[in-house]
Short mmCIF file of C-alpha atoms in Angstrom, two decimals:
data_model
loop_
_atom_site.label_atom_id
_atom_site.label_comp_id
_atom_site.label_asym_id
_atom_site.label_seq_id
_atom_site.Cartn_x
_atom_site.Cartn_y
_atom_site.Cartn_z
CA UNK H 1 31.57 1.47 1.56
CA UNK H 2 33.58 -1.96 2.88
CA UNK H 3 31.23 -4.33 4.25
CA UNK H 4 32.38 -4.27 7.74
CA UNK H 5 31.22 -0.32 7.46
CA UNK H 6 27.92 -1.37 6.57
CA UNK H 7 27.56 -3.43 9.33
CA UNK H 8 28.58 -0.62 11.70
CA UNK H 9 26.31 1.27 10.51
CA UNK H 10 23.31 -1.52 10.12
CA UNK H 11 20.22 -0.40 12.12
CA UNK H 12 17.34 -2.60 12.58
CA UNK H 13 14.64 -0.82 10.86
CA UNK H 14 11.52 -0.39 12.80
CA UNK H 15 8.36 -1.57 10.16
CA UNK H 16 7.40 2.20 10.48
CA UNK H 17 10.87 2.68 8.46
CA UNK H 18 9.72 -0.03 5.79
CA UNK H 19 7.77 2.55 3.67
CA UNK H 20 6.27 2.19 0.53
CA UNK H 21 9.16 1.64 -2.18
CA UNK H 22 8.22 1.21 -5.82
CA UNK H 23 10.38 -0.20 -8.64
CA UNK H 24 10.29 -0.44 -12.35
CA UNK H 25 13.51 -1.17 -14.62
CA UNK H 26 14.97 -1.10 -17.43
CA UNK H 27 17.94 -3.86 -19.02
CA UNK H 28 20.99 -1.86 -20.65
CA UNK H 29 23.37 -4.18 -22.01
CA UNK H 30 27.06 -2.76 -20.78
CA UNK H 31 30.17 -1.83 -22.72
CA UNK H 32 32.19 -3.85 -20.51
CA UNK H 33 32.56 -7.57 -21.29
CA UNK H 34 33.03 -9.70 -18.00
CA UNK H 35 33.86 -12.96 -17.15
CA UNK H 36 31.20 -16.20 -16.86
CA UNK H 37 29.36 -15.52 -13.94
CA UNK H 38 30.64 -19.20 -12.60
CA UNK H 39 33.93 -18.04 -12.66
CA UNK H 40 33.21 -15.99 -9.75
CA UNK H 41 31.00 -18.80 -8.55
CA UNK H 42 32.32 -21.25 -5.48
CA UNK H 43 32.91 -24.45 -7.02
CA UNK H 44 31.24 -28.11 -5.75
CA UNK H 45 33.72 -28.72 -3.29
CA UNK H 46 33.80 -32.58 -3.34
CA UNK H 47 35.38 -33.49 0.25
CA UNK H 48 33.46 -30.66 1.94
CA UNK H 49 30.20 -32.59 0.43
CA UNK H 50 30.86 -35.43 2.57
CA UNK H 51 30.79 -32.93 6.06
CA UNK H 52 27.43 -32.09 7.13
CA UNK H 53 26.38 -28.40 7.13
CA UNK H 54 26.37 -27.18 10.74
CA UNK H 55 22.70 -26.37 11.48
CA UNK H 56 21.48 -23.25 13.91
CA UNK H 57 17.56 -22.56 14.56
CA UNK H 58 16.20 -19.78 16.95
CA UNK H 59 13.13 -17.71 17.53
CA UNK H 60 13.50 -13.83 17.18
CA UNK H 61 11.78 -11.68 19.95
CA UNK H 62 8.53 -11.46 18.04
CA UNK H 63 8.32 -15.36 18.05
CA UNK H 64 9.55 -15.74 14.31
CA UNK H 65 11.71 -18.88 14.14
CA UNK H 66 14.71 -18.76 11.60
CA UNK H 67 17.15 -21.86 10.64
CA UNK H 68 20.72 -21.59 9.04
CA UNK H 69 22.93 -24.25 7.01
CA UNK H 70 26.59 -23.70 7.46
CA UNK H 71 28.75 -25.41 4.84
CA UNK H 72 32.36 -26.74 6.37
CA UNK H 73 34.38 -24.71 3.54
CA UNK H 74 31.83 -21.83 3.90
CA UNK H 75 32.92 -19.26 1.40
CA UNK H 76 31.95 -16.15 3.46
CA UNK H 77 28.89 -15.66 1.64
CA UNK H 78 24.83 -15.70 3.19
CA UNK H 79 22.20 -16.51 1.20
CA UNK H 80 19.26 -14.75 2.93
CA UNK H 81 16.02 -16.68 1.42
CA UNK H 82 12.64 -15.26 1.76
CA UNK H 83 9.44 -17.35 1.01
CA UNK H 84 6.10 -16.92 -0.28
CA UNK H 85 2.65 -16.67 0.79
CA UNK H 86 1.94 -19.53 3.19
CA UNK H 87 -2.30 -20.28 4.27
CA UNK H 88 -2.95 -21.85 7.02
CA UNK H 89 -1.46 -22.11 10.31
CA UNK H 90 2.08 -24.58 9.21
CA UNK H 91 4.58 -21.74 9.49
CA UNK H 92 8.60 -23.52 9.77
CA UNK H 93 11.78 -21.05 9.33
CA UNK H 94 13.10 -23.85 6.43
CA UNK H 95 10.91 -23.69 2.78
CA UNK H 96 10.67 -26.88 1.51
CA UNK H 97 10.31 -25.85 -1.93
CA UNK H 98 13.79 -24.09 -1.35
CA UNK H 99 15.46 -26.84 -0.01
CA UNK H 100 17.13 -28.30 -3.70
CA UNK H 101 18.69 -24.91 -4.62
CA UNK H 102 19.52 -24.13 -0.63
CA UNK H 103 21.55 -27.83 -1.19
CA UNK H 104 22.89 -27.07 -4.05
CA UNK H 105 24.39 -23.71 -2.71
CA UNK H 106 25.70 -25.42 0.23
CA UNK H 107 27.74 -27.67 -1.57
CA UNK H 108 29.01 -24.85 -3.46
CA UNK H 109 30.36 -23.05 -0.61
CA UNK H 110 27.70 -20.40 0.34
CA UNK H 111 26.04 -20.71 4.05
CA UNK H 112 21.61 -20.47 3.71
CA UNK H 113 19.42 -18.48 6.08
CA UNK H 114 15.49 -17.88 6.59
CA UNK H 115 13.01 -16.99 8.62
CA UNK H 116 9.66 -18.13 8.97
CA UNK H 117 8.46 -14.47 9.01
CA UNK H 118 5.85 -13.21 12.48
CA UNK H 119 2.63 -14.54 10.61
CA UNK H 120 1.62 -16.32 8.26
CA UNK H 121 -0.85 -15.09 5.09
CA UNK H 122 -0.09 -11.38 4.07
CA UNK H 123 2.98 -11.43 6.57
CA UNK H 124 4.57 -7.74 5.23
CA UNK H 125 3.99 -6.23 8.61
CA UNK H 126 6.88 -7.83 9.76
CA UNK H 127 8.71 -10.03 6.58
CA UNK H 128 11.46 -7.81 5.64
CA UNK H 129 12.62 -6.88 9.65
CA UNK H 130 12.06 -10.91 10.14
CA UNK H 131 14.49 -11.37 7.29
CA UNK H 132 17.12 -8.78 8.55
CA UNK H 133 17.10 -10.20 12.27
CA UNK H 134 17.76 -13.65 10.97
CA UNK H 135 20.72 -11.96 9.18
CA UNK H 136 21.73 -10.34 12.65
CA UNK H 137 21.27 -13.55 14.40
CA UNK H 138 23.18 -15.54 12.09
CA UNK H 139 26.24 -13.01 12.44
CA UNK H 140 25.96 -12.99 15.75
CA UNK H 141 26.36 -16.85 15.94
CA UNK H 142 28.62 -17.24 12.87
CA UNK H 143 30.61 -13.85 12.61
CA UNK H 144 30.08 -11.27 10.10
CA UNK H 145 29.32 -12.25 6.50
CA UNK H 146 31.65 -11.23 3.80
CA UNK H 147 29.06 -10.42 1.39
CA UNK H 148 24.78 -11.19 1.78
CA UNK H 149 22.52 -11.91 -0.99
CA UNK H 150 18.50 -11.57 -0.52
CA UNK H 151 16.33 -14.32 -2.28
CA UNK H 152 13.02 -14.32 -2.44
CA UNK H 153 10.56 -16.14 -4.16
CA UNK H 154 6.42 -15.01 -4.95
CA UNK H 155 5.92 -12.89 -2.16
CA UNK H 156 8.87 -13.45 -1.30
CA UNK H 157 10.40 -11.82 -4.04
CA UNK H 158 8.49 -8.62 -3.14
CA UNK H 159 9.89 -8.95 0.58
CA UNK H 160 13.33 -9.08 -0.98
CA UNK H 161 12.62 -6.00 -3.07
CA UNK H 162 11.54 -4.13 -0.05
CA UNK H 163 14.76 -5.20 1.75
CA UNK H 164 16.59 -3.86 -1.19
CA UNK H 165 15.38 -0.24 -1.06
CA UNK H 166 16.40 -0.03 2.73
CA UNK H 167 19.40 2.41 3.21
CA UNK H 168 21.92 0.56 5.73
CA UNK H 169 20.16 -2.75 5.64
CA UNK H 170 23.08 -4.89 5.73
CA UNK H 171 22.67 -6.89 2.81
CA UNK H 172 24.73 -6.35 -0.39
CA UNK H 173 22.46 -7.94 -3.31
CA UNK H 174 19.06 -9.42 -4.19
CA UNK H 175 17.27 -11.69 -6.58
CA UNK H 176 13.53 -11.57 -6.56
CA UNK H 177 12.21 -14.72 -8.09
CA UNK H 178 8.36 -14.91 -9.65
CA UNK H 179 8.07 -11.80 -7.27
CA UNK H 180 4.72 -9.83 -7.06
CA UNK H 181 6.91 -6.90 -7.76
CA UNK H 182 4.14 -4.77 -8.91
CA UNK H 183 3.47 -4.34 -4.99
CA UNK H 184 0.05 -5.27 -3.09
CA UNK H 185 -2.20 -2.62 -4.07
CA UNK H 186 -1.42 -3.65 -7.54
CA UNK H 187 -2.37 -7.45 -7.04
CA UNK H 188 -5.40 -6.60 -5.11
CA UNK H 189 -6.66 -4.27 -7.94
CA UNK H 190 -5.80 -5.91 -11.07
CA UNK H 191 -7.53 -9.47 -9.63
CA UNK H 192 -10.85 -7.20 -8.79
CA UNK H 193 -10.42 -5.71 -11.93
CA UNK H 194 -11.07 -9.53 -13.29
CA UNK H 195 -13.53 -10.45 -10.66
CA UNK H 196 -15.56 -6.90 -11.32
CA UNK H 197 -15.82 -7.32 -15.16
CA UNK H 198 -17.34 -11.14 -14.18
CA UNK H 199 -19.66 -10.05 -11.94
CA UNK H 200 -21.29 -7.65 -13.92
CA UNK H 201 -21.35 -9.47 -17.33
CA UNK H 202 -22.03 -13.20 -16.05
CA UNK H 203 -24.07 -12.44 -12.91
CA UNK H 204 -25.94 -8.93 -13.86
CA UNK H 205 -27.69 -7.55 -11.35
CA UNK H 206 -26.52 -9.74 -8.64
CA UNK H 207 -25.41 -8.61 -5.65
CA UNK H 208 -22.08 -10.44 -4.96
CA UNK H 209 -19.52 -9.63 -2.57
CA UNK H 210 -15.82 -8.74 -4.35
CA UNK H 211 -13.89 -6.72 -1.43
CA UNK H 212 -13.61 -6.79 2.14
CA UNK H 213 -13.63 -10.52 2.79
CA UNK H 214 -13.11 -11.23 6.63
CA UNK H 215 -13.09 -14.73 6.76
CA UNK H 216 -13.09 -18.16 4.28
CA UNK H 217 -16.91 -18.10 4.28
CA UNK H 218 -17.40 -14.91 2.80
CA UNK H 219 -14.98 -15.57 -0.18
CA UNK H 220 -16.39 -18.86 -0.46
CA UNK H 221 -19.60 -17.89 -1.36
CA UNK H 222 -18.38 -15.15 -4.00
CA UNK H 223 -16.67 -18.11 -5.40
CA UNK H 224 -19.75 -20.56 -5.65
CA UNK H 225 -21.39 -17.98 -7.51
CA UNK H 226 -18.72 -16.64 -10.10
CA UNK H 227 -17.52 -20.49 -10.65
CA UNK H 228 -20.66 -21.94 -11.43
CA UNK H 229 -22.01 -18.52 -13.91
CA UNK H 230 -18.18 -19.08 -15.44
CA UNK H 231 -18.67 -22.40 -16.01
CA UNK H 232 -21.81 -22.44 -17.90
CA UNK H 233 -21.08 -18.96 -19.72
CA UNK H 234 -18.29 -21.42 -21.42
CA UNK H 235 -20.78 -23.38 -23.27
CA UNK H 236 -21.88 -20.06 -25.59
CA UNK H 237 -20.23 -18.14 -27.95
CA UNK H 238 -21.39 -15.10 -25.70
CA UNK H 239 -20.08 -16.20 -22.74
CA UNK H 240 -16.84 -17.50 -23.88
CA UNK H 241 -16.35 -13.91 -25.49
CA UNK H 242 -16.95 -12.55 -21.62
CA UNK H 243 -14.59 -14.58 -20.19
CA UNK H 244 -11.82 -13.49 -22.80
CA UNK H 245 -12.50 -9.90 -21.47
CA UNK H 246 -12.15 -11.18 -17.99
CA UNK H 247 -8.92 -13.10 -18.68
CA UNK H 248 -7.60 -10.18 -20.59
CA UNK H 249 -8.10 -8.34 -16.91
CA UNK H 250 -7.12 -11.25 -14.72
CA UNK H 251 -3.58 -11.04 -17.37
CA UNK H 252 -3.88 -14.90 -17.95
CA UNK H 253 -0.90 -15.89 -20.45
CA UNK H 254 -1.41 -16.28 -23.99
CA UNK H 255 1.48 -18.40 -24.65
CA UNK H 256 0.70 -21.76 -23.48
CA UNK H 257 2.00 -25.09 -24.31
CA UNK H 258 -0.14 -27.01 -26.65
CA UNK H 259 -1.92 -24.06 -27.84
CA UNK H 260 -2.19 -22.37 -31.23
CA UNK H 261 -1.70 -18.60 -30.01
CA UNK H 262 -3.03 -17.68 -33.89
CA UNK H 263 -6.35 -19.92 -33.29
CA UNK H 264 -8.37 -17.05 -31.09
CA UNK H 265 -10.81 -19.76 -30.15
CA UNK H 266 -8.55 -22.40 -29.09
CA UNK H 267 -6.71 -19.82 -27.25
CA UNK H 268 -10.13 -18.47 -25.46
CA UNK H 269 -10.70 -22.24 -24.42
CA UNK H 270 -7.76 -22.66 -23.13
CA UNK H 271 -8.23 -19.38 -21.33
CA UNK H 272 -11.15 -19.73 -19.98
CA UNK H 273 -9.97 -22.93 -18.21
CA UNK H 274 -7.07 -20.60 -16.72
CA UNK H 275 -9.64 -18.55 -15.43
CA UNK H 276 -11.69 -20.84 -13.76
CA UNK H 277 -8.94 -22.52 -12.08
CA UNK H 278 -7.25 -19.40 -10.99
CA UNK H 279 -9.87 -16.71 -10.00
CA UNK H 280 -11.37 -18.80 -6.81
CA UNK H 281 -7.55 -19.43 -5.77
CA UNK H 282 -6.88 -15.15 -5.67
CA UNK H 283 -10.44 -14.58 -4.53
CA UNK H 284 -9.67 -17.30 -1.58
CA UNK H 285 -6.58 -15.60 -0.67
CA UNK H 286 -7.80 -12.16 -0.43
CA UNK H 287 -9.43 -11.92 3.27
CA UNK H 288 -6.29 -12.91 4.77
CA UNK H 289 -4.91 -9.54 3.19
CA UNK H 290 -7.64 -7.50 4.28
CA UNK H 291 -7.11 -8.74 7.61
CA UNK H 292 -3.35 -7.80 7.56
CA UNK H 293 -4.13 -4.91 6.44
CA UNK H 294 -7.34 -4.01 8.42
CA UNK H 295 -9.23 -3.59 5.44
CA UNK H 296 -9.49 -3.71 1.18
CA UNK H 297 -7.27 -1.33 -0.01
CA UNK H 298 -8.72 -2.67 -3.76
CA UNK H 299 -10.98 -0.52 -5.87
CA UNK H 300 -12.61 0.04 -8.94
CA UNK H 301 -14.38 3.42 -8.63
CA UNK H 302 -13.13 5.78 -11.84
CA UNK H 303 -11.42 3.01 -13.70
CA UNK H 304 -12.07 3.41 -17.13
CA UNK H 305 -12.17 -0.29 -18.38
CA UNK H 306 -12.05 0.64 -22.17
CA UNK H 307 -8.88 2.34 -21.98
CA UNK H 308 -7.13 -0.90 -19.75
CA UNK H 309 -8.68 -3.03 -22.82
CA UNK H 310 -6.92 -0.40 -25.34
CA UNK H 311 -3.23 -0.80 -23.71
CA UNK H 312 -3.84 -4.50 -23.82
CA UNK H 313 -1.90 -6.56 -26.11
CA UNK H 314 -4.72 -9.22 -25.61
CA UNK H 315 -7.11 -6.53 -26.91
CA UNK H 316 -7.63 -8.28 -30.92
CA UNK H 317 -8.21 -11.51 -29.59
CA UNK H 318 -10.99 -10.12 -27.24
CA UNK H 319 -12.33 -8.24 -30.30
CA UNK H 320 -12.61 -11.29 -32.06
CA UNK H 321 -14.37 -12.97 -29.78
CA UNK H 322 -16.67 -10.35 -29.33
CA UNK H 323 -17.74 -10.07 -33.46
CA UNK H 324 -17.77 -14.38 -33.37
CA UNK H 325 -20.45 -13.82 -30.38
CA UNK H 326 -22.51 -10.48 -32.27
CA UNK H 327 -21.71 -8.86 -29.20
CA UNK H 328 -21.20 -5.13 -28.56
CA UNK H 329 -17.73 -4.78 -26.85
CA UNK H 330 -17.74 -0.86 -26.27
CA UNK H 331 -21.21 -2.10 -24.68
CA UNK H 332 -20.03 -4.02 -21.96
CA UNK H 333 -17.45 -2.24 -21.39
CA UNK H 334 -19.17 0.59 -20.90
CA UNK H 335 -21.29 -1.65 -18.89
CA UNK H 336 -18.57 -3.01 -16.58
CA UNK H 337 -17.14 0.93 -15.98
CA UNK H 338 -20.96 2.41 -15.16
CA UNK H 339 -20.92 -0.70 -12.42
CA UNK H 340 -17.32 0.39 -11.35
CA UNK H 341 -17.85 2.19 -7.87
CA UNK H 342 -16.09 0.43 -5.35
CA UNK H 343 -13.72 2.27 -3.19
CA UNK H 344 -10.90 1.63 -0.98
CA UNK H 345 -10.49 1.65 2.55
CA UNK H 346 -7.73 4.15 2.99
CA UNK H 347 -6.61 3.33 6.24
CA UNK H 348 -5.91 -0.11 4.53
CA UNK H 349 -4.26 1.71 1.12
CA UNK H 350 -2.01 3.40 3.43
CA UNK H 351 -1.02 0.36 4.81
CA UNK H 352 -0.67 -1.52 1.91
CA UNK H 353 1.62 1.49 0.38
CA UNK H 354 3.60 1.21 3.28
CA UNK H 355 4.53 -2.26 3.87
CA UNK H 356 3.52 -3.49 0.51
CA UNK H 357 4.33 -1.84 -2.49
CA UNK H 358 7.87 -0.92 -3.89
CA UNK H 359 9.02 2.40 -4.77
CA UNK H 360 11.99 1.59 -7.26
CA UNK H 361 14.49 3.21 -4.99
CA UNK H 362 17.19 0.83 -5.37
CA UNK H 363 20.35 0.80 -2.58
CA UNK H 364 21.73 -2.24 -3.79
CA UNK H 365 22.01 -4.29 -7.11
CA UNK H 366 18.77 -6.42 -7.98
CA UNK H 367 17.98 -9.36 -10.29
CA UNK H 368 14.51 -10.00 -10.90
CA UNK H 369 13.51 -13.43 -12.64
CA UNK H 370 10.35 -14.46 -14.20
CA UNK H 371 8.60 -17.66 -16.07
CA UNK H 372 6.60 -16.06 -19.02
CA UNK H 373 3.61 -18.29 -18.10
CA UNK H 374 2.58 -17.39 -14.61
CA UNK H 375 -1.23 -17.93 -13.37
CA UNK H 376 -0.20 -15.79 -9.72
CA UNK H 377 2.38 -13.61 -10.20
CA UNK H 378 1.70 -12.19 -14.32
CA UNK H 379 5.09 -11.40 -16.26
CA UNK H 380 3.29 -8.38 -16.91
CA UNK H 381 4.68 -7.36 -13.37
CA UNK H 382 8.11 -7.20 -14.78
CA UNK H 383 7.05 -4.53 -17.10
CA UNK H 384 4.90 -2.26 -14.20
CA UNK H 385 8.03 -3.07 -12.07
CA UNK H 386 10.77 -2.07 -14.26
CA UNK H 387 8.84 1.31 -14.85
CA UNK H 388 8.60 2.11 -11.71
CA UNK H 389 12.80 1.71 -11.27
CA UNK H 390 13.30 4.03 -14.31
CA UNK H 391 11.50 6.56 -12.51
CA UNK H 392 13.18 6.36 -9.14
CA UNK H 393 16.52 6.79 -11.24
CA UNK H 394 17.78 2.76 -10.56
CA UNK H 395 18.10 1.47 -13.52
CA UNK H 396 21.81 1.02 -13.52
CA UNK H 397 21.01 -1.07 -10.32
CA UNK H 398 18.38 -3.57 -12.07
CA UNK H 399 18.53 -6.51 -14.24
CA UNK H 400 15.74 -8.82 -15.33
CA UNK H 401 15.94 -12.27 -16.63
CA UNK H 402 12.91 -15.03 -17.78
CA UNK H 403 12.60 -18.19 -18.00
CA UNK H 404 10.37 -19.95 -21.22
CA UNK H 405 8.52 -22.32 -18.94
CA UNK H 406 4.97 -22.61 -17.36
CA UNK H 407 4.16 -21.99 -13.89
CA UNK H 408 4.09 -20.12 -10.69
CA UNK H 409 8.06 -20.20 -9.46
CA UNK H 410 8.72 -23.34 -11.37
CA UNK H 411 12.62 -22.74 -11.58
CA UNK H 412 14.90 -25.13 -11.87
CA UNK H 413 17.73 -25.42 -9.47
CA UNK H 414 20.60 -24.68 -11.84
CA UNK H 415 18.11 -21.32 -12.75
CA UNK H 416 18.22 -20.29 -9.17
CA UNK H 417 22.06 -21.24 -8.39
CA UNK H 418 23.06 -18.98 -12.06
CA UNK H 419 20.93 -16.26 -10.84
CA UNK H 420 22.76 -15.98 -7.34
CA UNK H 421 26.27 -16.48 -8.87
CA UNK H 422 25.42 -13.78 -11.84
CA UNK H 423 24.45 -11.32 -8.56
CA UNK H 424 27.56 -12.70 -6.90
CA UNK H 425 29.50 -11.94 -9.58
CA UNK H 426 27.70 -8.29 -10.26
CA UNK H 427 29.17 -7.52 -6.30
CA UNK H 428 32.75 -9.09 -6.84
CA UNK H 429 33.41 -6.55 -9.80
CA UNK H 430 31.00 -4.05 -9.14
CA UNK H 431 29.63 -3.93 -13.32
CA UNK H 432 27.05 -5.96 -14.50
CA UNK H 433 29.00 -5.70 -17.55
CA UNK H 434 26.89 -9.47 -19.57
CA UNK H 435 26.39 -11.54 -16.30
CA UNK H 436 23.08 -10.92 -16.08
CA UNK H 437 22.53 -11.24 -20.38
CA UNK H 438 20.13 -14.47 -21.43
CA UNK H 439 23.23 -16.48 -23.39
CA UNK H 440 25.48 -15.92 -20.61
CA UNK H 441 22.83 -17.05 -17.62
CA UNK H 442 22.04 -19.97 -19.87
CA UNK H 443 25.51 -21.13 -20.42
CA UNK H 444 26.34 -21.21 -16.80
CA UNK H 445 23.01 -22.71 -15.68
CA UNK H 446 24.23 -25.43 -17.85
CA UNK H 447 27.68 -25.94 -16.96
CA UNK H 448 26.59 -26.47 -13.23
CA UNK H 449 25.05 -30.13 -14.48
CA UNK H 450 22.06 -29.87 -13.22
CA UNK H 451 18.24 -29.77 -14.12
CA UNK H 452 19.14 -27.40 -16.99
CA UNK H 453 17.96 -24.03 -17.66
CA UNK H 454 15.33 -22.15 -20.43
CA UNK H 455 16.92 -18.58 -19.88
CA UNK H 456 14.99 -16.61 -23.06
CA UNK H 457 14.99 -13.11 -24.44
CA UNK H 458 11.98 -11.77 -23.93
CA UNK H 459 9.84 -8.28 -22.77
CA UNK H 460 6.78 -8.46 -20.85
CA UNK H 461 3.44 -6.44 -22.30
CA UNK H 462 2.04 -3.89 -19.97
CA UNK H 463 0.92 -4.46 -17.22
CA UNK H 464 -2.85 -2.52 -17.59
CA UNK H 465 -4.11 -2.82 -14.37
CA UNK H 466 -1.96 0.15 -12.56
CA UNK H 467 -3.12 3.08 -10.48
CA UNK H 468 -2.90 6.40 -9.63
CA UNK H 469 -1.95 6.02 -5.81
CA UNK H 470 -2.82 9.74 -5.38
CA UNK H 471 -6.97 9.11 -6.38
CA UNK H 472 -9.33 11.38 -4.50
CA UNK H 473 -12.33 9.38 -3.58
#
């Protein structure tokens, strides 16, 4: 189908159309050799630096504001960018953290649009239509795009992987960056999963609240309470063996910088740290996605928590913690799933399956990029995500690349400017024949002469903390 045919036929999708879409995928190296994905790339255009981009901004009709950079020697191609989870009530259409790579794409050639989505917090209501009216609204002021590539990055990176599984959207290509791929329901259940297992070891017999947080307050107290039992349980051997189990559920990375991965202790220190920095941060965050979604779609009624443990690769070094400490492991875990019975709201599962949670049904090509050290958005995501696109029947359609770096989204620009020209390259010749293989990202994240580029092989663990959607409560 020619471009100009998907734009005839482009509807804009009501949010009752964005339905739950799941993805999972698998990387196939292909037959067919292809050249450097800078070759199809727009070069740095050196005279057309010295122009100004033309700048638009508008408001769509639900009060979303959106801003595009035109280059002079635009190249025909849109970069539709879609950012992550924003708090309070600062909400602008431009993401500064974008705004090196958007640069650097300008100069090369390709024109940059975004929205500042309806809301901000949890903003998948509305995120993905936001991002296709900006697309609308930029064609309508600039003329029809030859070709449109979806970027996201965090949550972000999921609204771009919703986008991509609408038929007739109008764009042509995605990359998901650091995305929360595994969907909504997933994040919300494999951080209670953490928060559950600390409750019950570190504060037994405590009532504290772990769901249904309305506003700041409520969280904050939750987080008083878990930070200041964490926080002493790491000066015993018992409580330092808890808080492996908890990291273990809360996926906190193994390989860290500075830290002997073969030492279990050091590694449980270093842990343990992790966990206490990032459990209030996702425990903060959650009430603004039970308000989205008009209640906690979380639970952790029937979850066996010895059998997540088992399909853990993180499962030894919890089991040597454990016989360090003379604790029973099989008893607290048995402990933590007796404790387990706290169920969803389904009005708010619904919702959160509908706006929130991919379904691997693929309608256009998608690269997916990942640092293995990620405190928000686990690589283990990649793996739950990449399932879930085998089973739709996508995987021809998917590609995943990672990054050997620490942090949330902590790509450098020449990592995000290779990733778009590998997809741009993927949609010139229609094969991903190696664009999208680690030596051949790495090479031409290099070549651009920027802030170089840690492109690795690699293949996430399993992600443990998945569901059966289809639970009877």
């Amino acid at each position: 189908m020619t471009r100009t045919m998907r734009q005839r036929c482009r509807t804009i999708v009501s949010t009752s159309a964005l339905t739950a879409l799941l993805a999972a995928a698998a990387i196939s190296p292909a037959a067919v050799a292809a050249p450097p994905a800078s070759d199809a790339g727009s070069a740095v255009n050196t005279a057309a630096q010295q122009a100004p981009p033309t700048v638009a901004n508008g408001t769509l009709d639900n009060g979303a504001t959106w801003r595009a950079e035109v280059p002079a020697d635009w190249n025909g191609k849109l970069v539709l960018f879609a950012h992550g989870f924003r708090g309070g009530t600062d909400n602008p259409a431009w993401d500064r953290g974008f705004a090196p790579t958007a640069e650097e794409l300008i100069k090369r050639g390709y024109a940059v649009a975004s929205s500042s989505y309806a809301e901000t917090g949890w903003a998948l209501e509305t995120a993905a239509q936001d991002q296709l009216d900006t697309m609308a609204a930029f064609e309508k002021q600039f003329g029809e795009a030859d070709r449109v590539i979806a970027m996201g990055r965090s949550m972000g990176g999921l609204v771009t992987s919703m986008m991509a599984e609408i038929p007739g959207a109008g764009i042509d290509g995605a990359v998901s960056t650091c995305g929360l791929v595994g969907g909504g329901v997933a994040l919300n259940n494999y951080q209670l999963d953490a928060a559950h297992a600390a409750a019950a070891l570190i504060l037994p017999g405590q009532d504290i609240r772990l769901t249904g947080f309305t506003t700041p307050e409520q969280s904050d107290a939750t987080i008083a309470s878990l930070k200041a039992a964490l926080q002493e349980a790491t000066e015993s051997a018992e409580g330092r063996a808890r808080i492996a189990l908890v990291a273990t559920l809360l996926n906190t990375p193994t390989e860290l910088d500075g830290v002997d991965v073969t030492d279990p202790e050091a590694l449980a220190a270093a842990q343990a740290k992790l966990v206490l920095g990032t459990l209030p941060t996702v425990i903060e965050r959650r009430h603004t996605i039970v308000n989205a979604a008009g209640g906690d779609s979380g639970w952790t009624a029937g979850v066996d928590y010895a059998k997540l443990l088992h399909s853990s690769d993180r499962r030894k070094q919890v089991e040597h913690m454990y016989g360090l400490a003379g604790l029973g492991l099989s008893d607290d875990l048995a402990t933590i799933t007796a404790n387990a019975d706290i169920e969803p709201d389904e009005n708010a599962l619904g919702w959160m399956l509908r706006t929130s949670t991919p379904t691997g049904e693929l309608q256009v090509p998608l690269l997916a990029t990942h640092t293995l050290v990620d405190l928000l958005a686990p690589v283990e995501y990649q793996e739950e995500y990449a399932e879930t696109v085998r089973q739709a029947g996508e995987r021809s359609l998917f590609r995943q690349a990672f990054i050997d770096r620490e942090g949330h989204c902590s790509f450098t620009v020449a990592e995000n400017v290779a990733s778009i020209e590998a997809m741009d390259q993927r949609l010139e010749t229609g094969y991903w024949a190696n664009v999208a293989k680690t030596s051949v990202l790495q090479k031409n994240a290099e070549s651009l002469g920027l802030d170089g580029a840690a492109f690795v092989d690699f293949r996430p663990g399993e992600f443990i903390n998945d569901r059966d959607w289809n639970v009877k409560f």
